[in-house]
PDB file of N, CA and C in Angstrom:
ATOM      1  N   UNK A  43      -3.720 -31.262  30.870  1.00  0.00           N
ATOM      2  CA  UNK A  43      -2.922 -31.108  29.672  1.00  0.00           C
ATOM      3  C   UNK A  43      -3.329 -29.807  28.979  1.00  0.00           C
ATOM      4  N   UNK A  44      -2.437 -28.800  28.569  1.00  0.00           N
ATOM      5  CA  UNK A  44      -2.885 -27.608  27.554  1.00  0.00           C
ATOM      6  C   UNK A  44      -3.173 -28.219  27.088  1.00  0.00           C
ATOM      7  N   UNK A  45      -3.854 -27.312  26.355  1.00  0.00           N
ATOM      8  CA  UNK A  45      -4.769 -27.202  25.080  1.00  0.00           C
ATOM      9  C   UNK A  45      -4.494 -26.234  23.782  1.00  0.00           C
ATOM     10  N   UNK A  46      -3.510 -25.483  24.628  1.00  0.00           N
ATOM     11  CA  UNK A  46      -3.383 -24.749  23.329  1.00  0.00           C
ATOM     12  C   UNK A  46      -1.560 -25.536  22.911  1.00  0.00           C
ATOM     13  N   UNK A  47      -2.260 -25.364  21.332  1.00  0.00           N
ATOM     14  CA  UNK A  47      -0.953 -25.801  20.301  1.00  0.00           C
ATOM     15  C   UNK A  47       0.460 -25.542  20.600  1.00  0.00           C
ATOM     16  N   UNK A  48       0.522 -23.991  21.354  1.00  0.00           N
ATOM     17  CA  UNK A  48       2.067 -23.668  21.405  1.00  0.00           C
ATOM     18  C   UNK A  48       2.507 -24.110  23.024  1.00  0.00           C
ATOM     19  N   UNK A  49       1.266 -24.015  23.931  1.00  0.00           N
ATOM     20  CA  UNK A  49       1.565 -24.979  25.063  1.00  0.00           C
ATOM     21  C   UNK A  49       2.500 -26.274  25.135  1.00  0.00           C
ATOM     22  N   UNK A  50       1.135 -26.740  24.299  1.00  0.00           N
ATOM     23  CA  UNK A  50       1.427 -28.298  24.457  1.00  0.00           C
ATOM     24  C   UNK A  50       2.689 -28.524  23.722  1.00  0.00           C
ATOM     25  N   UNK A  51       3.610 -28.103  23.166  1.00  0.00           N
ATOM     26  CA  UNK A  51       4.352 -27.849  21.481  1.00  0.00           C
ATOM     27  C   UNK A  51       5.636 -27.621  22.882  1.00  0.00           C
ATOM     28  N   UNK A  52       5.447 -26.238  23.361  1.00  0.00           N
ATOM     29  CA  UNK A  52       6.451 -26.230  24.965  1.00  0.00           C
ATOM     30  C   UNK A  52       7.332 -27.151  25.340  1.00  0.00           C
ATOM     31  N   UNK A  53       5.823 -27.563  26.148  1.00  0.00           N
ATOM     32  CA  UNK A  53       5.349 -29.142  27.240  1.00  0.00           C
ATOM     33  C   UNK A  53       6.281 -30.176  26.943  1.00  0.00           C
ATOM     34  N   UNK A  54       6.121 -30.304  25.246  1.00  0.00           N
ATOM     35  CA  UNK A  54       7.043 -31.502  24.331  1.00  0.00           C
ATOM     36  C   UNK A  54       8.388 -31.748  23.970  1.00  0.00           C
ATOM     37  N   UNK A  55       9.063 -30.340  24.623  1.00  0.00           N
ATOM     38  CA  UNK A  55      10.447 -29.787  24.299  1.00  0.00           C
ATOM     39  C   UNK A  55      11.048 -29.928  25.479  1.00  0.00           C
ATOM     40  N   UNK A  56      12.691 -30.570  25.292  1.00  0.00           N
ATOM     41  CA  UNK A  56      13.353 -30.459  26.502  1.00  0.00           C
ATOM     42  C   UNK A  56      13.767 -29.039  27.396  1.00  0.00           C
ATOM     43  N   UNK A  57      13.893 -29.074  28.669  1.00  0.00           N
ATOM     44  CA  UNK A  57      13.905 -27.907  29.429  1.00  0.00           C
ATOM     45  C   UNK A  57      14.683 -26.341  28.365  1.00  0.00           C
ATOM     46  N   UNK A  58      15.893 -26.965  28.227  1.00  0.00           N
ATOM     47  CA  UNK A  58      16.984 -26.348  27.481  1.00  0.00           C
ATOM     48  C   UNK A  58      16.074 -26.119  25.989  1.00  0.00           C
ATOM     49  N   UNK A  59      15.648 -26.638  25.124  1.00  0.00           N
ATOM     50  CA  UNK A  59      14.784 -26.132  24.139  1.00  0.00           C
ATOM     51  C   UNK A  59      13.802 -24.955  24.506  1.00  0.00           C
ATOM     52  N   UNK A  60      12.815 -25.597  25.525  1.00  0.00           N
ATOM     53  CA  UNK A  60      11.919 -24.693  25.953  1.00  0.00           C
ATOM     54  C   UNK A  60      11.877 -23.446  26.165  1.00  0.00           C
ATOM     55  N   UNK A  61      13.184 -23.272  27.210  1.00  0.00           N
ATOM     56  CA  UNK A  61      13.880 -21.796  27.894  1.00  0.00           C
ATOM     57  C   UNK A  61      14.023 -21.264  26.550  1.00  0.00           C
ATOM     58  N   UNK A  62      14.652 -21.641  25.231  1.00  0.00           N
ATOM     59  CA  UNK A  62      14.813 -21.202  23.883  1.00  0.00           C
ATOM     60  C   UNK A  62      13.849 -20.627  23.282  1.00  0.00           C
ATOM     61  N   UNK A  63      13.176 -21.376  23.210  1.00  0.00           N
ATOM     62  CA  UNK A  63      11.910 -21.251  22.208  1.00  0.00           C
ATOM     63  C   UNK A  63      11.051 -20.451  23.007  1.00  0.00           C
ATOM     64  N   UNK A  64      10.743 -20.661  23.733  1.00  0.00           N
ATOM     65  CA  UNK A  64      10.073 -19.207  24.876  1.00  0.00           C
ATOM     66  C   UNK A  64      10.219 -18.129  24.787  1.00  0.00           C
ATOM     67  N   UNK A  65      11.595 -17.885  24.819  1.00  0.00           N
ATOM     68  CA  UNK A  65      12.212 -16.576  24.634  1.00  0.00           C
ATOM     69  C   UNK A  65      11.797 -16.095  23.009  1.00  0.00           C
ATOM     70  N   UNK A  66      11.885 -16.399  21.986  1.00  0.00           N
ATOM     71  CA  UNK A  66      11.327 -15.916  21.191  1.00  0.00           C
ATOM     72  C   UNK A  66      10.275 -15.317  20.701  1.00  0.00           C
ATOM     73  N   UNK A  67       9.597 -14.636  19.681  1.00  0.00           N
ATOM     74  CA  UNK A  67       8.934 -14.176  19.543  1.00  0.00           C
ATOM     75  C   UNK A  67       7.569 -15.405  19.676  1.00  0.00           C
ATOM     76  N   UNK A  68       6.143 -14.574  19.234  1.00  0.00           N
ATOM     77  CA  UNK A  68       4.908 -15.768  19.792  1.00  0.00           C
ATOM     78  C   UNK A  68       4.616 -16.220  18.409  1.00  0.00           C
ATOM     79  N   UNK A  69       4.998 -15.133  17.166  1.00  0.00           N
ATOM     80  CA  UNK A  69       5.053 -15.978  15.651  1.00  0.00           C
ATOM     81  C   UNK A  69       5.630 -17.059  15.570  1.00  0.00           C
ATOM     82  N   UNK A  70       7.009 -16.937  15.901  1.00  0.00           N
ATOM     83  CA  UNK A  70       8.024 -17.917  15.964  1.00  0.00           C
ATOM     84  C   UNK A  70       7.392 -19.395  16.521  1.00  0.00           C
ATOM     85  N   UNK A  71       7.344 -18.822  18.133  1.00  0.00           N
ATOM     86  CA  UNK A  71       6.233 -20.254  18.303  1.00  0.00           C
ATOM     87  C   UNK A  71       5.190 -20.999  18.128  1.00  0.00           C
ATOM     88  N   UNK A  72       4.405 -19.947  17.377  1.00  0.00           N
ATOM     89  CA  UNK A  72       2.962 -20.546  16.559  1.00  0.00           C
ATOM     90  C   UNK A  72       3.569 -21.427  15.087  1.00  0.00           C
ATOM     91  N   UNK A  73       4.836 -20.558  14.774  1.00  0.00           N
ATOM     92  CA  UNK A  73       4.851 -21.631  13.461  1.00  0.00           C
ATOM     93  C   UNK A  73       5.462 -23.331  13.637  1.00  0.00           C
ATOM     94  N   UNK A  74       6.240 -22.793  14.927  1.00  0.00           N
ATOM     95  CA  UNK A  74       6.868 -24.267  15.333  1.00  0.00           C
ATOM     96  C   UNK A  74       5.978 -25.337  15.923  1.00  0.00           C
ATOM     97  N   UNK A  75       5.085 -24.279  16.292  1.00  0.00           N
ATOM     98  CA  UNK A  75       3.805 -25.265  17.032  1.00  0.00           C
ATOM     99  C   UNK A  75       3.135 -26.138  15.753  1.00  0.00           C
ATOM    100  N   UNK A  76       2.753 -25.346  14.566  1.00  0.00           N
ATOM    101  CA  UNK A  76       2.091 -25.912  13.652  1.00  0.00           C
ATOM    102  C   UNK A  76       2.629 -26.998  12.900  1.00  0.00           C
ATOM    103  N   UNK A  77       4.259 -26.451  12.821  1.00  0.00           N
ATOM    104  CA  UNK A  77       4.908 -27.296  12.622  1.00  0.00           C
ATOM    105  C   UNK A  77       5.071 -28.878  13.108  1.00  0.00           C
ATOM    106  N   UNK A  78       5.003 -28.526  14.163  1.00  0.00           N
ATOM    107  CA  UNK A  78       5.064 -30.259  15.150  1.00  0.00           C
ATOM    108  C   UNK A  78       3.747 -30.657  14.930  1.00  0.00           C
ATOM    109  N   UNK A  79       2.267 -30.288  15.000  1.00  0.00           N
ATOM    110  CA  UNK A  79       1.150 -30.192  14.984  1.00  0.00           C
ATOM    111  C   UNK A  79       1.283 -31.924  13.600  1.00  0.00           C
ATOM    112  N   UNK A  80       2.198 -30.943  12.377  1.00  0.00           N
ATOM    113  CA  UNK A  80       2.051 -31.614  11.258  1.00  0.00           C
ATOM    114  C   UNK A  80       3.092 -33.159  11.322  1.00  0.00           C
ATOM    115  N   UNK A  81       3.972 -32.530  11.708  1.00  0.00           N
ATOM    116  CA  UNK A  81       4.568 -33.452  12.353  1.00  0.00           C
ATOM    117  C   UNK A  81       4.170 -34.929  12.955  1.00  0.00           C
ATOM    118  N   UNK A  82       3.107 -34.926  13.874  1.00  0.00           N
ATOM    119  CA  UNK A  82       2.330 -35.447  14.313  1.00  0.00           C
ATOM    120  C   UNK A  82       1.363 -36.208  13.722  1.00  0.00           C
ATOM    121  N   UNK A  83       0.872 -35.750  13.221  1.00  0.00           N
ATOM    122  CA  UNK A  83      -0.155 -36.106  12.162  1.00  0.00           C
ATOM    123  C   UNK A  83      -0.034 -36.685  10.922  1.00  0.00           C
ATOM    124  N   UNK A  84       1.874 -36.544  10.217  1.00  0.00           N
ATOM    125  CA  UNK A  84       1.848 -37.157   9.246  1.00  0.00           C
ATOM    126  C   UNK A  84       2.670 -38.118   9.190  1.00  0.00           C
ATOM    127  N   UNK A  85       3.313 -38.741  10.386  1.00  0.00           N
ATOM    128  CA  UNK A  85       4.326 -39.543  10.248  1.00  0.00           C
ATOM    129  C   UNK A  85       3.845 -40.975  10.918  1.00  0.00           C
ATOM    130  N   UNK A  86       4.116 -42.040  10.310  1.00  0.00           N
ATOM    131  CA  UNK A  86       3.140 -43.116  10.799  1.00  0.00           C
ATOM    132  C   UNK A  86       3.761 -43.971  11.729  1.00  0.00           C
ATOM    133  N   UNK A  87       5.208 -43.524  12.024  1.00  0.00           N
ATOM    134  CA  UNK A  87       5.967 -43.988  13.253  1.00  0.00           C
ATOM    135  C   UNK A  87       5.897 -43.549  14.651  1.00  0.00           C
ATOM    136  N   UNK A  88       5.221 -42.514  14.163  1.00  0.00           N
ATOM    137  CA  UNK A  88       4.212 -41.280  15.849  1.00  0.00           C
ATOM    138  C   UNK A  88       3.342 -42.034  15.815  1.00  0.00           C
ATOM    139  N   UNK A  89       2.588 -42.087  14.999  1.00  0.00           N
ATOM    140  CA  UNK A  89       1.207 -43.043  15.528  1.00  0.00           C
ATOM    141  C   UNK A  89       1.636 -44.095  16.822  1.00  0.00           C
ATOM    142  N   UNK A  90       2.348 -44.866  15.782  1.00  0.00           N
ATOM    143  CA  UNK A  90       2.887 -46.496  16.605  1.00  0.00           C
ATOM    144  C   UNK A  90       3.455 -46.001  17.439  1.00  0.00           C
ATOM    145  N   UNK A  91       4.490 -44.775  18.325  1.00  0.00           N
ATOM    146  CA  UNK A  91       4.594 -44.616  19.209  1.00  0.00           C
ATOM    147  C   UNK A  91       3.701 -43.681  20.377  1.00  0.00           C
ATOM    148  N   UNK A  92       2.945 -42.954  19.536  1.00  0.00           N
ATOM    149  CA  UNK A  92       1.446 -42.260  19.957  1.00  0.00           C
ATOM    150  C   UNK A  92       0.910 -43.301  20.927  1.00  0.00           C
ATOM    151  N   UNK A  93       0.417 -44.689  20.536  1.00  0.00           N
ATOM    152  CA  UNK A  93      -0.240 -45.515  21.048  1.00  0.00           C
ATOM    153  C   UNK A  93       0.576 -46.007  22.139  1.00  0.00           C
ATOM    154  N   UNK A  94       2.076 -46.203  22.237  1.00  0.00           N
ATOM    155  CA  UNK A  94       2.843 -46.914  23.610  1.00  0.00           C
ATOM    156  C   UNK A  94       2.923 -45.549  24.341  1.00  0.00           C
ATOM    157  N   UNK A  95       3.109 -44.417  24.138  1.00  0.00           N
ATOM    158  CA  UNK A  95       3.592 -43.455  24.970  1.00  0.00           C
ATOM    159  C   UNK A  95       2.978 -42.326  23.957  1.00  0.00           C
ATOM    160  N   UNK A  96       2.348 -41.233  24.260  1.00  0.00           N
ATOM    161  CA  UNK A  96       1.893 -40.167  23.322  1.00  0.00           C
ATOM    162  C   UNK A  96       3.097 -38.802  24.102  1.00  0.00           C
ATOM    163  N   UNK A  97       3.257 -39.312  25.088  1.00  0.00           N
ATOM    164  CA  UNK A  97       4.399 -38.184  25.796  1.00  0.00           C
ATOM    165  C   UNK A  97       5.788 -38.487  24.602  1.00  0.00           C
ATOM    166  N   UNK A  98       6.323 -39.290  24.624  1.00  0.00           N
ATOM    167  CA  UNK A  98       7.203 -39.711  23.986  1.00  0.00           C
ATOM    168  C   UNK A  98       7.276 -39.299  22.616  1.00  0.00           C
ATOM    169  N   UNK A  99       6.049 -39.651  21.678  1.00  0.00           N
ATOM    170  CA  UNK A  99       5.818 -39.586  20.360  1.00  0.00           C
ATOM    171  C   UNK A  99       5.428 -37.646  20.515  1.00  0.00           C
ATOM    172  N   UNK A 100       5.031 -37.113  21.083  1.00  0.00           N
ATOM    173  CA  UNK A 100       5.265 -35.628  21.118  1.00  0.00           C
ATOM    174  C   UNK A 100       6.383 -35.218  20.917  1.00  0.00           C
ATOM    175  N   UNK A 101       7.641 -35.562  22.175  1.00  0.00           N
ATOM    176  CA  UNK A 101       8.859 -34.855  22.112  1.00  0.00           C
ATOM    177  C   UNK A 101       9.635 -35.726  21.255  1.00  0.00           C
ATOM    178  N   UNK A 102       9.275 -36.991  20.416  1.00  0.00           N
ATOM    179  CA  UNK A 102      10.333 -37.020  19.070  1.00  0.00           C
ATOM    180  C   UNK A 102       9.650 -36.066  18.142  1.00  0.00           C
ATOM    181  N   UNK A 103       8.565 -35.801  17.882  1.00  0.00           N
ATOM    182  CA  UNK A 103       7.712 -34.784  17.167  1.00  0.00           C
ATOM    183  C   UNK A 103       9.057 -33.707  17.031  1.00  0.00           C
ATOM    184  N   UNK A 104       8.810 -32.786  18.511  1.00  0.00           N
ATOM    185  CA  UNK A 104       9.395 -31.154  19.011  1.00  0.00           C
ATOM    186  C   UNK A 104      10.682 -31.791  18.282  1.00  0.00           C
ATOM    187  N   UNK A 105      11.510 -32.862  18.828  1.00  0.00           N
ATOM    188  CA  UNK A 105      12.387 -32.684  18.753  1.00  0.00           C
ATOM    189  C   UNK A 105      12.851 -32.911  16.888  1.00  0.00           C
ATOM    190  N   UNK A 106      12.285 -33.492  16.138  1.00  0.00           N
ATOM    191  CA  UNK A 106      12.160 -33.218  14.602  1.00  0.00           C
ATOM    192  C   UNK A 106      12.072 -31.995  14.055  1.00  0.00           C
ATOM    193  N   UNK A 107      11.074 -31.033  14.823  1.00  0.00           N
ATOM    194  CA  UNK A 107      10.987 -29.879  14.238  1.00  0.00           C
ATOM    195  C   UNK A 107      12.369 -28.732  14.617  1.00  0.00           C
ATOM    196  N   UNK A 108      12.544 -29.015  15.853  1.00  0.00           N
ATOM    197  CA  UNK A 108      13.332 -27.974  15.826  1.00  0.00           C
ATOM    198  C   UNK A 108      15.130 -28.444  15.213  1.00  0.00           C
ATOM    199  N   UNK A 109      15.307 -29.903  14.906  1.00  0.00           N
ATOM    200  CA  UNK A 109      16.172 -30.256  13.903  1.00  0.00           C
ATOM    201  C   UNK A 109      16.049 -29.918  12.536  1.00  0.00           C
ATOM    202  N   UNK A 110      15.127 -29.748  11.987  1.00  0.00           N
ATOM    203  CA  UNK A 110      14.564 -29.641  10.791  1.00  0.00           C
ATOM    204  C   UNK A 110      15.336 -27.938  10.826  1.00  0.00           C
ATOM    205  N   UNK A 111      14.704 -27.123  11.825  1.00  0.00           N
ATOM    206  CA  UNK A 111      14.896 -25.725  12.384  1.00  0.00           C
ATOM    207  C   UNK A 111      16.519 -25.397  12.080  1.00  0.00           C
ATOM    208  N   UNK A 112      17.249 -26.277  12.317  1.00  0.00           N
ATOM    209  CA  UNK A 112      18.687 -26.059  12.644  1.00  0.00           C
ATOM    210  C   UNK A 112      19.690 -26.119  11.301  1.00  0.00           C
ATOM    211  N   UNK A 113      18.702 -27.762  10.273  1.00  0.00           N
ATOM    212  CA  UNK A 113      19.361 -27.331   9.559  1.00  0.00           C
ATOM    213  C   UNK A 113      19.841 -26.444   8.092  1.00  0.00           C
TER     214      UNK A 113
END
């Protein structure tokens, strides 16, 4: 598993996101990374899905942030 934040932040994003967010600058993806980071950490419905699946509770994470992103 990366280790680094904007890796793992990637990793968590569907293919079609990824190819996106890649392409951008590495600011861009450090803030989205931090973003999900918080994401993660403050929502207590990630936890409870953290614990059945942490793959899962990642990419609803990515996928919050970059909704958040859109609107």
């Amino acid at each position: 598993m990366p280790n680094d934040s904007v890796a793992r932040f990637l990793a968590a994003l569907t293919p079609e996101d990824r190819e996106s967010v890649a392409a951008g600058p590495r600011e861009e993806q450090e803030r989205l990374a931090a973003a999900w980071e918080e994401e993660l950490e403050g929502d207590d419905e990630l936890d409870t899905l953290d614990e059945v699946s942490p793959a899962a509770a990642e990419a609803e994470a990515a996928r919050r942030v970059l909704g958040k992103e859109a609107d």
